[in-house]
Short mmCIF file of C-alpha atoms in Angstrom, two decimals:
data_model
loop_
_atom_site.label_atom_id
_atom_site.label_comp_id
_atom_site.label_asym_id
_atom_site.label_seq_id
_atom_site.Cartn_x
_atom_site.Cartn_y
_atom_site.Cartn_z
CA MET A 1 140.65 240.01 147.65
CA ARG A 2 142.09 237.96 150.88
CA SER A 3 138.53 236.83 151.77
CA VAL A 4 137.87 236.22 148.70
CA THR A 5 140.76 233.42 148.81
CA LEU A 6 140.03 232.25 152.50
CA TYR A 7 136.30 231.71 150.51
CA LEU A 8 137.56 229.91 148.22
CA LEU A 9 140.22 227.68 150.34
CA ALA A 10 136.78 227.22 153.12
CA LEU A 11 134.44 226.19 150.48
CA PRO A 12 135.93 222.56 149.22
CA ALA A 13 135.53 221.68 153.35
CA VAL A 14 132.53 223.13 153.55
CA LEU A 15 130.94 221.52 150.64
CA LEU A 16 132.65 218.04 151.63
CA GLY A 17 131.53 218.21 154.83
CA CYS A 18 127.51 218.91 153.58
CA SER A 19 127.48 215.81 151.03
CA SER A 20 128.43 213.14 153.42
CA THR A 21 125.39 210.92 154.49
CA PRO A 22 124.66 210.32 158.48
CA PRO A 23 125.52 207.19 159.25
CA ASP A 24 122.65 204.91 159.99
CA LEU A 25 122.74 204.14 163.67
CA GLU A 26 120.66 201.09 163.94
CA THR A 27 123.44 198.86 161.35
CA GLU A 28 126.29 200.65 163.51
CA ARG A 29 124.06 199.02 166.92
CA ARG A 30 123.60 195.88 165.22
CA ALA A 31 127.47 195.81 164.47
CA ILE A 32 128.13 196.59 167.81
CA LEU A 33 125.99 193.67 169.15
CA ALA A 34 127.37 191.09 166.72
CA GLN A 35 130.59 192.18 167.84
CA ASP A 36 129.56 191.65 171.91
CA GLN A 37 127.91 188.27 170.78
CA ALA A 38 131.32 187.58 168.85
CA TRP A 39 133.24 189.05 172.82
CA ALA A 40 131.14 187.03 174.87
CA SER A 41 131.70 183.77 173.26
CA ALA A 42 135.03 184.40 173.40
CA ALA A 43 135.37 185.42 176.89
CA ALA A 44 133.37 181.90 177.46
CA GLU A 45 136.01 179.33 175.74
CA LYS A 46 138.91 181.03 177.40
CA ASP A 47 140.30 182.68 174.37
CA LEU A 48 142.66 184.81 175.31
CA GLY A 49 143.67 186.22 171.83
CA ARG A 50 140.15 186.78 170.64
CA THR A 51 139.36 188.13 173.87
CA VAL A 52 141.80 190.59 174.37
CA ALA A 53 141.32 191.75 170.62
CA HIS A 54 137.93 193.44 171.78
CA TRP A 55 139.47 196.08 173.62
CA THR A 56 140.87 198.91 172.73
CA ASP A 57 145.61 199.01 173.03
CA ASP A 58 144.38 202.19 174.75
CA ALA A 59 141.47 200.79 176.23
CA THR A 60 141.07 201.59 180.40
CA LEU A 61 139.26 198.67 182.66
CA MET A 62 137.70 198.70 185.42
CA PRO A 63 137.07 196.25 187.74
CA PRO A 64 135.87 196.49 191.08
CA ASP A 65 137.45 196.85 194.34
CA MET A 66 140.77 197.42 191.92
CA ALA A 67 142.67 200.42 190.92
CA ALA A 68 141.93 200.46 186.53
CA LEU A 69 144.25 198.50 183.91
CA LYS A 70 145.17 201.44 180.93
CA GLY A 71 146.12 199.67 178.10
CA LYS A 72 146.39 196.07 176.56
CA ASP A 73 148.79 194.63 177.91
CA ALA A 74 147.62 194.92 181.77
CA ILE A 75 144.45 193.78 180.40
CA ARG A 76 145.57 190.84 178.99
CA GLN A 77 147.15 189.76 182.28
CA TYR A 78 144.36 190.55 183.99
CA VAL A 79 142.75 188.56 182.10
CA ALA A 80 144.80 185.79 182.26
CA ALA A 81 144.60 185.57 185.45
CA GLY A 82 140.95 184.82 185.19
CA PHE A 83 140.89 182.59 182.78
CA GLN A 84 143.71 180.19 185.13
CA SER A 85 141.26 180.41 187.70
CA PRO A 86 139.83 177.23 188.91
CA GLY A 87 135.84 177.66 187.83
CA PHE A 88 136.22 181.29 186.33
CA SER A 89 133.36 181.99 184.09
CA VAL A 90 131.53 185.25 182.65
CA THR A 91 129.10 185.72 180.62
CA TRP A 92 127.06 189.24 180.71
CA LYS A 93 124.34 190.13 178.03
CA ALA A 94 123.70 193.75 176.37
CA GLN A 95 120.49 195.53 178.19
CA GLU A 96 120.98 198.82 176.25
CA MET A 97 123.35 200.01 173.14
CA ILE A 98 122.82 203.95 172.05
CA VAL A 99 125.20 205.34 169.38
CA GLY A 100 126.77 208.56 169.59
CA PRO A 101 125.08 210.86 167.02
CA SER A 102 128.62 210.64 164.75
CA GLY A 103 127.83 206.90 164.50
CA MET A 104 132.01 206.43 165.97
CA MET A 105 130.82 205.96 169.72
CA ALA A 106 128.83 204.18 171.58
CA TYR A 107 127.92 202.45 175.31
CA GLU A 108 126.06 199.95 176.41
CA ILE A 109 124.88 198.83 179.71
CA ALA A 110 124.73 194.92 180.68
CA THR A 111 124.35 192.40 182.94
CA ASN A 112 126.84 190.30 184.49
CA GLN A 113 127.55 186.90 186.22
CA PHE A 114 131.08 185.80 187.50
CA THR A 115 131.88 182.53 188.74
CA ILE A 116 135.05 181.53 190.63
CA ALA A 117 136.13 179.21 193.69
CA ASP A 118 137.16 179.93 196.57
CA SER A 119 140.20 178.94 198.30
CA ALA A 120 138.24 175.81 199.36
CA GLY A 121 136.82 175.30 196.07
CA ALA A 122 133.74 176.22 196.46
CA LEU A 123 132.45 178.45 193.15
CA HIS A 124 130.63 181.44 193.56
CA THR A 125 128.84 183.83 191.58
CA THR A 126 128.27 187.12 191.17
CA ALA A 127 125.34 188.93 189.45
CA GLY A 128 126.73 192.46 188.07
CA LYS A 129 125.79 195.41 186.51
CA ALA A 130 128.30 197.36 183.70
CA VAL A 131 129.03 200.06 181.31
CA THR A 132 131.13 199.73 178.25
CA VAL A 133 132.03 202.73 175.83
CA TRP A 134 132.31 201.64 172.90
CA ARG A 135 134.46 203.30 169.74
CA LYS A 136 134.51 203.26 166.21
CA ASP A 137 138.18 202.52 165.06
CA PRO A 138 140.11 203.47 161.78
CA ASP A 139 139.67 199.84 160.26
CA GLY A 140 135.96 199.69 160.53
CA VAL A 141 135.75 197.88 163.46
CA TRP A 142 133.91 198.15 167.06
CA ARG A 143 136.14 197.45 169.89
CA CYS A 144 135.77 198.03 173.88
CA VAL A 145 138.00 201.19 174.70
CA VAL A 146 136.84 201.67 178.20
CA ASP A 147 134.78 198.71 180.83
CA ILE A 148 133.68 199.12 184.08
CA TRP A 149 131.69 196.82 185.99
CA ASN A 150 129.75 196.23 189.98
CA ASN A 151 128.43 193.92 191.73
CA GLN A 152 124.77 194.13 191.61
CA ALA A 153 123.03 195.27 195.37
CA PRO A 154 121.31 192.26 196.60
CA THR A 155 117.49 193.13 197.54
CA THR A 156 115.41 192.55 199.35
CA ALA A 157 111.35 192.49 198.56
CA GLY A 158 112.25 193.85 194.71
CA ARG A 159 114.52 196.54 196.23
CA PRO A 160 117.65 197.56 197.09
CA THR A 161 118.87 197.37 200.03
CA ALA A 162 120.46 200.34 201.71
CA GLN A 163 124.27 199.84 201.21
#
């Protein structure tokens, strides 16, 4: 009798699991790319609120040569300081967007460029590469949960130089 009861209790969960349709990964990929473009536009406009809104509350940001920043408040302070720096700009472009089979997590491989003025006011632009991990939040919006980047290696005749 006990096994019959367990079977009857488990049956709805099994049936519900079987009846769900798999996510449309291409639709999710396009949705993330649209979010990424909106995020890049907000950053280009130095709109702090819109820029920071693209990270999850529990996000981790890993800038080059710095300790990881945890949470939206720490990220907001970092981004605000960057936006206030003379000559600062950032751009990026997705090279690859891969959505996981569940349709709830994804990762992006991108290239980026940061421009900032040195202490003498001369602008310097650094090319970089990045990996961004995206998560679909309970509200259905894709947001960045992990963001890491570093400088692109200098090249000689099309090959990276030894570091």
